[in-house]
mmCIF file of C-alpha atoms in Angstrom:
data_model
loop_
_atom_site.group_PDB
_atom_site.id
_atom_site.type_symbol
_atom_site.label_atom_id
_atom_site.label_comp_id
_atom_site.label_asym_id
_atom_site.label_seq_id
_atom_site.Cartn_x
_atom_site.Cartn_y
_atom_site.Cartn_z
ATOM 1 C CA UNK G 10 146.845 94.551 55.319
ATOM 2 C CA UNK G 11 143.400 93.435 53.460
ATOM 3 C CA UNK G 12 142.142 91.207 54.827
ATOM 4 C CA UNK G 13 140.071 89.086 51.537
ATOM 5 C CA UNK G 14 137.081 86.888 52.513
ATOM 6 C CA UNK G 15 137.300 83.898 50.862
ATOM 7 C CA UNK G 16 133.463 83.447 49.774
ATOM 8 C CA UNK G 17 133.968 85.582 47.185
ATOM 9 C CA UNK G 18 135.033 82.700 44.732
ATOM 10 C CA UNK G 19 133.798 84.497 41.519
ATOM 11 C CA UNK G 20 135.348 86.916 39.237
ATOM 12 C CA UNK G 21 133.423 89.722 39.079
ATOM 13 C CA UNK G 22 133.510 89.018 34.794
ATOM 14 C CA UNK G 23 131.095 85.868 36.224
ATOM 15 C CA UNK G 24 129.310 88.200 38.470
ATOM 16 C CA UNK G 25 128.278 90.291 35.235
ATOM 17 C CA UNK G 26 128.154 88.438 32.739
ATOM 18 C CA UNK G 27 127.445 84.459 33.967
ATOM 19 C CA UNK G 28 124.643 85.565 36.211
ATOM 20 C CA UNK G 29 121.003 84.789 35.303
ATOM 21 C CA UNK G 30 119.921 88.239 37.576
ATOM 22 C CA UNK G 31 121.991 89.585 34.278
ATOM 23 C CA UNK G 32 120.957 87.951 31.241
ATOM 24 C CA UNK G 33 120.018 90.941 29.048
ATOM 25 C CA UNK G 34 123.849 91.729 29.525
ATOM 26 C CA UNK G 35 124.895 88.100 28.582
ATOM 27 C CA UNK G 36 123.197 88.109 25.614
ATOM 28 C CA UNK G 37 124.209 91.599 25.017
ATOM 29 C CA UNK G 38 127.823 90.270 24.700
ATOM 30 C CA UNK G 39 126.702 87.069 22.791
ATOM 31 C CA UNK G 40 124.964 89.390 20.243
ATOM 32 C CA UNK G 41 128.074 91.798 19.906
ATOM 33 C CA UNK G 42 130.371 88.366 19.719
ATOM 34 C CA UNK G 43 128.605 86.822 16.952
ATOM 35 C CA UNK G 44 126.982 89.511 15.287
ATOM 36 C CA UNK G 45 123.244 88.294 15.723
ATOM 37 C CA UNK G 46 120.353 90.193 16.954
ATOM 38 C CA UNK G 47 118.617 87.750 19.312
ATOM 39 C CA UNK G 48 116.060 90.131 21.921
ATOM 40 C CA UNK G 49 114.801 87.399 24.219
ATOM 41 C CA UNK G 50 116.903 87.163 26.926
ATOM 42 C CA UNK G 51 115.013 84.185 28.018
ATOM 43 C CA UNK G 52 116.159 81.813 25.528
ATOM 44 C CA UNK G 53 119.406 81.146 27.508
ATOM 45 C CA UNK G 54 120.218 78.278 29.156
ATOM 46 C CA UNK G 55 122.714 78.903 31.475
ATOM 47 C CA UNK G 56 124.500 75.636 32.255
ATOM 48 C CA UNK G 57 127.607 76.228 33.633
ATOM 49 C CA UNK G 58 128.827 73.695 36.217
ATOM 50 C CA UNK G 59 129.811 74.957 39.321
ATOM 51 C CA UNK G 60 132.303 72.055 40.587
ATOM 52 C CA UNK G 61 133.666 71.643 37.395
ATOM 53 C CA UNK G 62 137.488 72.559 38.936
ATOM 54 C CA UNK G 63 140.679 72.529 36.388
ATOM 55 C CA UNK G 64 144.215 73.743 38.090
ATOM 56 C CA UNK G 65 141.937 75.362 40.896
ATOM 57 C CA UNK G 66 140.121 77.526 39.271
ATOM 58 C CA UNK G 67 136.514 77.196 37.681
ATOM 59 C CA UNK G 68 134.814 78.205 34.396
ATOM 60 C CA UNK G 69 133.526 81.759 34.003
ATOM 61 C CA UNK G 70 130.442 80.867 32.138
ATOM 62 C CA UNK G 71 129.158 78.582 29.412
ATOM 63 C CA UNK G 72 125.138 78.294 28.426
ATOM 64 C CA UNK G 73 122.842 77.294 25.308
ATOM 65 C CA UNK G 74 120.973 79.788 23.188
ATOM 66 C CA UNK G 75 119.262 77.958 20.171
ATOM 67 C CA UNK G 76 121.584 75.586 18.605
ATOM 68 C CA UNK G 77 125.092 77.194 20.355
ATOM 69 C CA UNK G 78 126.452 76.571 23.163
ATOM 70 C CA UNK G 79 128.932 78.972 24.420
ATOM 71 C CA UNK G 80 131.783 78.667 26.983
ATOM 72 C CA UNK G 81 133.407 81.799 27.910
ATOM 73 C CA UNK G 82 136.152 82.136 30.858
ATOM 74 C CA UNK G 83 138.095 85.398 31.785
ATOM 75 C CA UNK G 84 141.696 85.734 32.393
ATOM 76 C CA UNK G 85 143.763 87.976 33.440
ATOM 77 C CA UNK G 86 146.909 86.795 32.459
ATOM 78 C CA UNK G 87 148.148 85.410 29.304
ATOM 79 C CA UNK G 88 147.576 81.098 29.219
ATOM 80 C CA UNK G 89 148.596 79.141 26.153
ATOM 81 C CA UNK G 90 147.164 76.300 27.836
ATOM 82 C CA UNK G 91 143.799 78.080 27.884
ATOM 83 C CA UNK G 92 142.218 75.311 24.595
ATOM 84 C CA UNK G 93 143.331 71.985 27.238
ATOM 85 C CA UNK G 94 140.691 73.938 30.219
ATOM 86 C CA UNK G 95 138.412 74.371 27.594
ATOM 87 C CA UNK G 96 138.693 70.712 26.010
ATOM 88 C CA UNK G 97 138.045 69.072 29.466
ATOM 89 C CA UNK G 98 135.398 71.655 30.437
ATOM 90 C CA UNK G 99 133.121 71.153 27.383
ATOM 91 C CA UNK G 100 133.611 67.376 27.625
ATOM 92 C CA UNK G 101 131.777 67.753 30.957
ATOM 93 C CA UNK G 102 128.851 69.705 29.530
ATOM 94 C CA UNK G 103 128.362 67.659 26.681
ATOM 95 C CA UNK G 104 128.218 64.381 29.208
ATOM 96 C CA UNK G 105 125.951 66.753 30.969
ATOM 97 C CA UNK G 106 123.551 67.506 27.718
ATOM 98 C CA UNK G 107 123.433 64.074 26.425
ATOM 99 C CA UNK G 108 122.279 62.738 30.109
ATOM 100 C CA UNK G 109 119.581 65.571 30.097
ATOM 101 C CA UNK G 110 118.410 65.315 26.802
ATOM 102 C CA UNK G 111 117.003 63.083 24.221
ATOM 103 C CA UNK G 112 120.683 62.306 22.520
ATOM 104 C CA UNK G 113 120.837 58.426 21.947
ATOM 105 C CA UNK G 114 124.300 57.507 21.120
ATOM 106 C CA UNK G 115 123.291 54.365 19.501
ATOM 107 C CA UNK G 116 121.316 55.678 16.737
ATOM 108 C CA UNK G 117 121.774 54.594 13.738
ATOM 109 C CA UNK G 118 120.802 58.455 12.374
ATOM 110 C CA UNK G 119 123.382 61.305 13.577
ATOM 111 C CA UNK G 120 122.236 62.916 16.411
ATOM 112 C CA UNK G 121 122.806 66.403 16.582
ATOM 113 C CA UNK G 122 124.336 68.677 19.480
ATOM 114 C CA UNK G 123 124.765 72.602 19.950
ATOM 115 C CA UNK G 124 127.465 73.730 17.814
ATOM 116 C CA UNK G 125 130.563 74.838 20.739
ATOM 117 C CA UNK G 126 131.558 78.535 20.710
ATOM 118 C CA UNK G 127 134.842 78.926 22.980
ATOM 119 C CA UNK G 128 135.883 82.957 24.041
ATOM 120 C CA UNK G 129 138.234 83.706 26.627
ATOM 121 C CA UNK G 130 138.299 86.854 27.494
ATOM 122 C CA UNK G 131 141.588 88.735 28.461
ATOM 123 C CA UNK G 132 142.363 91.900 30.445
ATOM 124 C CA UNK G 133 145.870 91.640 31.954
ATOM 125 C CA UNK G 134 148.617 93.294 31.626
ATOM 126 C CA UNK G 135 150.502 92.112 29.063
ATOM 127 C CA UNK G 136 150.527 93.958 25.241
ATOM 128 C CA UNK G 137 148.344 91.343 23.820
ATOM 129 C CA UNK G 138 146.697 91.808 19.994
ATOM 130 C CA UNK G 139 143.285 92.782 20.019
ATOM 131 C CA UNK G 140 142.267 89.057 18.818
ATOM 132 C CA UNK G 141 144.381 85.497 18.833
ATOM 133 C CA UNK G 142 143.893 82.451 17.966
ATOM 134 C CA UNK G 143 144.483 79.679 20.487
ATOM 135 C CA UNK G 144 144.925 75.945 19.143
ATOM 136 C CA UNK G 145 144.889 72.465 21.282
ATOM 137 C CA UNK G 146 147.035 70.737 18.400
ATOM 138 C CA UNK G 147 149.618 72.950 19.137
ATOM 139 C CA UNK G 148 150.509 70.825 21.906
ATOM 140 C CA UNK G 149 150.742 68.577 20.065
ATOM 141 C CA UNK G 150 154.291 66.394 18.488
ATOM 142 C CA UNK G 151 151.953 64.629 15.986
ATOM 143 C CA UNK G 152 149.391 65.542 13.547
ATOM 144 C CA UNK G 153 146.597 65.436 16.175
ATOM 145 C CA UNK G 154 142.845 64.150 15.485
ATOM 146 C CA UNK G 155 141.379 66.218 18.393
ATOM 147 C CA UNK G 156 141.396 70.123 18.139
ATOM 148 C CA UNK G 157 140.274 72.654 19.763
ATOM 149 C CA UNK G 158 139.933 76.327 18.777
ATOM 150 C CA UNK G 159 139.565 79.474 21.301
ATOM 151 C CA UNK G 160 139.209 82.803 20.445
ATOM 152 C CA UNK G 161 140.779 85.401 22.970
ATOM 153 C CA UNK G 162 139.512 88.986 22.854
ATOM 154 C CA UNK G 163 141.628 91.472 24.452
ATOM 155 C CA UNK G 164 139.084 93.494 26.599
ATOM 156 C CA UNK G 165 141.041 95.719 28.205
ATOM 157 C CA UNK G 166 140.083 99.638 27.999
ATOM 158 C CA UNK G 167 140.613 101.128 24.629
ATOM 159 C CA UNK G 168 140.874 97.854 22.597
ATOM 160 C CA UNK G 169 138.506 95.685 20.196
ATOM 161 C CA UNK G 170 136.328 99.171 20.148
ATOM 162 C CA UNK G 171 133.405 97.849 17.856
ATOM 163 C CA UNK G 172 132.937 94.877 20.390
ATOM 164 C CA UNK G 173 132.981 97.279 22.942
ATOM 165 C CA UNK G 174 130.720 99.780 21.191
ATOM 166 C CA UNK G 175 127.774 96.671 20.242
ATOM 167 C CA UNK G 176 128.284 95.755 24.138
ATOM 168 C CA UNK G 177 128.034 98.746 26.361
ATOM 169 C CA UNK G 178 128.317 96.703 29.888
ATOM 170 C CA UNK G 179 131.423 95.142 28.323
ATOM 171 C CA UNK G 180 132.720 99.068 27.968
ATOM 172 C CA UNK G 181 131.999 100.197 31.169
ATOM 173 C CA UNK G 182 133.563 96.769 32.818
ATOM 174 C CA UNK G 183 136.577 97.558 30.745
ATOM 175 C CA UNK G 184 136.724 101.389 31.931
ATOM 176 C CA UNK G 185 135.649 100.185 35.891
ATOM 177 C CA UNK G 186 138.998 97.859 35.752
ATOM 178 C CA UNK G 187 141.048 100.665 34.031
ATOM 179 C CA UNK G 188 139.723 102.950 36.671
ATOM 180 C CA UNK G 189 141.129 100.629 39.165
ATOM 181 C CA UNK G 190 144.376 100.620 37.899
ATOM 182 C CA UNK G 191 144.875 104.081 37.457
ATOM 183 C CA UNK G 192 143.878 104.707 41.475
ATOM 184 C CA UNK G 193 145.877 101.810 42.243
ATOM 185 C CA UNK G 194 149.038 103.237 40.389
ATOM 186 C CA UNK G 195 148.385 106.568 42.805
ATOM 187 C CA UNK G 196 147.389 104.988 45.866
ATOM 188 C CA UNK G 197 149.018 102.087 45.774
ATOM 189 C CA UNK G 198 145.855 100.153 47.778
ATOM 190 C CA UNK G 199 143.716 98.158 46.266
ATOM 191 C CA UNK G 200 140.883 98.138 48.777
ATOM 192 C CA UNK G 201 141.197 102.643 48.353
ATOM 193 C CA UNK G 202 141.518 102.439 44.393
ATOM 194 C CA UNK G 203 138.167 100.075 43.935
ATOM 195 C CA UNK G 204 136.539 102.256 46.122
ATOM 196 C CA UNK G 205 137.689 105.574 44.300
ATOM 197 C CA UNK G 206 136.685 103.928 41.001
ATOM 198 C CA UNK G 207 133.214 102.737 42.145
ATOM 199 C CA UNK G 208 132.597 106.203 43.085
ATOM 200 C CA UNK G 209 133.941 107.717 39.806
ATOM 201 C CA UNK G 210 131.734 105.606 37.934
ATOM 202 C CA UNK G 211 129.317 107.900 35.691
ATOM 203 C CA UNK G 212 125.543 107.160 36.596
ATOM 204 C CA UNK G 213 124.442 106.425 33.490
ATOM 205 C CA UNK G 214 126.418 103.229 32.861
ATOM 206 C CA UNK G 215 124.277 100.172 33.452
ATOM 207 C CA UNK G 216 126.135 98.131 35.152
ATOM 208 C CA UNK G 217 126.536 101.101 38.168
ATOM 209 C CA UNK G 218 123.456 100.917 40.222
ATOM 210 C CA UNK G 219 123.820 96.583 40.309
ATOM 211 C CA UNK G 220 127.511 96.955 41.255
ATOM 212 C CA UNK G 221 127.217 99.241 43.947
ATOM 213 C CA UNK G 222 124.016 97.152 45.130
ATOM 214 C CA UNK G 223 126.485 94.451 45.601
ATOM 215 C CA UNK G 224 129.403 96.731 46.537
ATOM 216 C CA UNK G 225 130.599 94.410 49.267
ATOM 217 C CA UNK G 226 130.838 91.442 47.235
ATOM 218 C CA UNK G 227 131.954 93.275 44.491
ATOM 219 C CA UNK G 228 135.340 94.470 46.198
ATOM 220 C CA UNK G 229 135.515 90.884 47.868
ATOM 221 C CA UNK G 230 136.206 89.224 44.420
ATOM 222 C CA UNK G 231 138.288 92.140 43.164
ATOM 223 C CA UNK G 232 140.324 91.804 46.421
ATOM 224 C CA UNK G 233 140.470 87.506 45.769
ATOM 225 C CA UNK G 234 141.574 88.177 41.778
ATOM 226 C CA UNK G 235 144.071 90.086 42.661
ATOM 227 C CA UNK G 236 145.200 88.036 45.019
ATOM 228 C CA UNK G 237 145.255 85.107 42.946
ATOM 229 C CA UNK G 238 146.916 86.944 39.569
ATOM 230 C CA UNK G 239 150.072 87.551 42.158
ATOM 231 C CA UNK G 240 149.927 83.979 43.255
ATOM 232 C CA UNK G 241 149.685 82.139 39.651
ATOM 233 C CA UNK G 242 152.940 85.139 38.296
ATOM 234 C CA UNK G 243 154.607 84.292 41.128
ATOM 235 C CA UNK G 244 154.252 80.205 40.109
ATOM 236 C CA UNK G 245 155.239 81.170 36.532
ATOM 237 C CA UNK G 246 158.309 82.819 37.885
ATOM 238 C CA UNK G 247 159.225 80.176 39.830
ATOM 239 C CA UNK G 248 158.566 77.548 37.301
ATOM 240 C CA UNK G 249 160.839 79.678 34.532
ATOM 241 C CA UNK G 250 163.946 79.554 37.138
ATOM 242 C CA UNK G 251 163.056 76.066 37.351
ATOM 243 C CA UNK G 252 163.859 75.505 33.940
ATOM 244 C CA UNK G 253 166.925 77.957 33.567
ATOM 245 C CA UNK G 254 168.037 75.935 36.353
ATOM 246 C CA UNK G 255 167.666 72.528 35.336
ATOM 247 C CA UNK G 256 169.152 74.025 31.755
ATOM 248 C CA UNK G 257 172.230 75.507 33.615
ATOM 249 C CA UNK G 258 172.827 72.140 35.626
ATOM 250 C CA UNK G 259 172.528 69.685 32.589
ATOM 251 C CA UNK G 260 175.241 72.240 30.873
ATOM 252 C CA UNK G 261 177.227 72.193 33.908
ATOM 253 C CA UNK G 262 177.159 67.979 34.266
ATOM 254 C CA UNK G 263 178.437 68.368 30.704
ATOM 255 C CA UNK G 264 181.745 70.579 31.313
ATOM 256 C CA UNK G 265 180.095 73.377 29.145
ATOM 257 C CA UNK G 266 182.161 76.799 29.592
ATOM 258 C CA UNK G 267 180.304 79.755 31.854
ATOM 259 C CA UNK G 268 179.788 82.058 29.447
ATOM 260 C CA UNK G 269 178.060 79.643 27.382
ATOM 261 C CA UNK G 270 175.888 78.626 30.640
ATOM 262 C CA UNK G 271 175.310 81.776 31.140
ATOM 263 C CA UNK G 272 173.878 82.430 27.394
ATOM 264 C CA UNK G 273 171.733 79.675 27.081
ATOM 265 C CA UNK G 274 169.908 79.605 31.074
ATOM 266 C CA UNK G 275 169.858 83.234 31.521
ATOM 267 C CA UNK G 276 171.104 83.363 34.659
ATOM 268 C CA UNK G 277 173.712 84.999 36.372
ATOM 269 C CA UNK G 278 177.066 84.186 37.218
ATOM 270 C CA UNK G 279 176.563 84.166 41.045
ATOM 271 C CA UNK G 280 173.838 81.895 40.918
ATOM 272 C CA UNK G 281 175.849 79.349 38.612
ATOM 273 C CA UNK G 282 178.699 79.316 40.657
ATOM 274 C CA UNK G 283 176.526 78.334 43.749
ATOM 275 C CA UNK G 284 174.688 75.528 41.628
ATOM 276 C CA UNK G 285 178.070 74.258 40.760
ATOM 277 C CA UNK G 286 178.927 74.131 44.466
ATOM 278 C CA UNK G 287 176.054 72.242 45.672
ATOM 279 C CA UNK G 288 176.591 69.646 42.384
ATOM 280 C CA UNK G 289 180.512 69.623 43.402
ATOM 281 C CA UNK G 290 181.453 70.394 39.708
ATOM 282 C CA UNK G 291 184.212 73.005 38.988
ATOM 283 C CA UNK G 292 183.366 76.197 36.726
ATOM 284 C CA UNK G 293 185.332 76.379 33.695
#
């Protein structure tokens, strides 16, 4: 058993592409996200804030080039909720720009801030479209006066192939987590697949000589994703029987038939008997 060393707190996304050591690759992916042609890596500002926690885990990256500011996290599995991180997230760096800057709320003239550019990046599992939409009001019961809008790129190997082709560390990320899942699939170790994949890496890609530099901390944060993408499905699991539950128990408090139970919380008969039991109610 692995045995994951819990310093490694970043995703290894971060580690590329939210790391000042690596801004010609950030703005390498802001260039092929936007479709500008900026050349001075210099003119970012990274600003992300590292104790800014939301449901225990932190934001990937966020910084100001010119007149944007972008906020980009990575996940690797699907989140409708993803606009609600964002929302609270880039309330805390605009609180953070206006106490660092020359914003003065009570001006009379409006004062203008860097235009927000939210991209969450996704790589899971799941047989996502290349690009979706993700809206705040959809949360919503009302016609809501706050919005927020995300974009989602699906990164994994093999999709969104211009982005890909404009960003060539964003490739070669994308082919080193394929990589890993292919050895993975055959060796069924982690710890042995990002090993075999680091080694298969071809030495011209430019993210090679800076991962294997770090090779240690590298694994460490694979090892502490993983970890954490089997924790958070196995909470979404959970949380679904919760609900099939709860549906099948409210249907059984109301003398509704089985095979009607059975339709409507997706579970099995078994398990509806036994919630019967411990509610004292008799099956019909």
């Amino acid at each position: 058993m692995t045995t994951v060393n819990r310093e490694y707190k970043d995703r290894v996304f971060k580690f590329l592409f939210g790391n000042p050591e690596n801004r010609e690759w950030t703005l390498a992916l802001y260039n092929a996200i936007n479709g500008s042609n900026y050349d001075n890596p210099d003119d970012i500002q990274f600003n992300t804030i590292e104790d800014a926690v939301y449901l225990g885990m932190k934001n990937d990256a966020s910084f100001i080039i010119l007149n944007s500011l972008s906020l980009w996290e990575h996940q690797s599995s699907y989140n409708p909720n993803i606009p609600m991180r964002f929302f609270i997230y880039a309330a805390k760096l605009y609180e953070k720009y206006i106490a660092t800057s020359d914003y003065n709320p009570y001006s009379s003239k409006l004062q203008k801030v860097p235009c927000p550019k939210c991209i969450c990046f996704y790589n899971g599992t799941e047989g996502l479209p290349e690009k979706k939409l993700l809206r705040l009001s959809k949360a919503f019961d009302c016609e809501a006066d706050i919005e927020v809008k995300v974009t989602m790129l699906n990164i994994n190997y093999g999709k969104n192939r211009q982005l890909m082709e404009a960003c060539k560390p964003l490739y070669e990320y994308a082919w080193l987590v394929d990589a890993i899942r292919r050895h993975q699939d055959k060796e069924k170790n982690l710890e042995a697949a990002i090993d075999a994949a680091l080694t298969e890496m071809p030495e011209d890609f430019l993210i090679r000589s800076f991962l294997l530099s770090n090779k240690a901390e590298v694994k460490g944060m694979f090892l502490t994703e993983y970890n954490q993408e089997k924790v958070l499905e196995q909470e979404r699991l959970e949380a679904i029987n919760d609900d099939r539950r709860r549906v099948a128990r409210d249907m059984l408090m109301d003398g509704k038939p089985l095979n009607e139970i059975k339709k409507y919380s997706r579970l099995t008969e078994d398990v509806i008997y036994k919630l019967a039991k411990t509610l004292g109610i008799m099956v019909m």
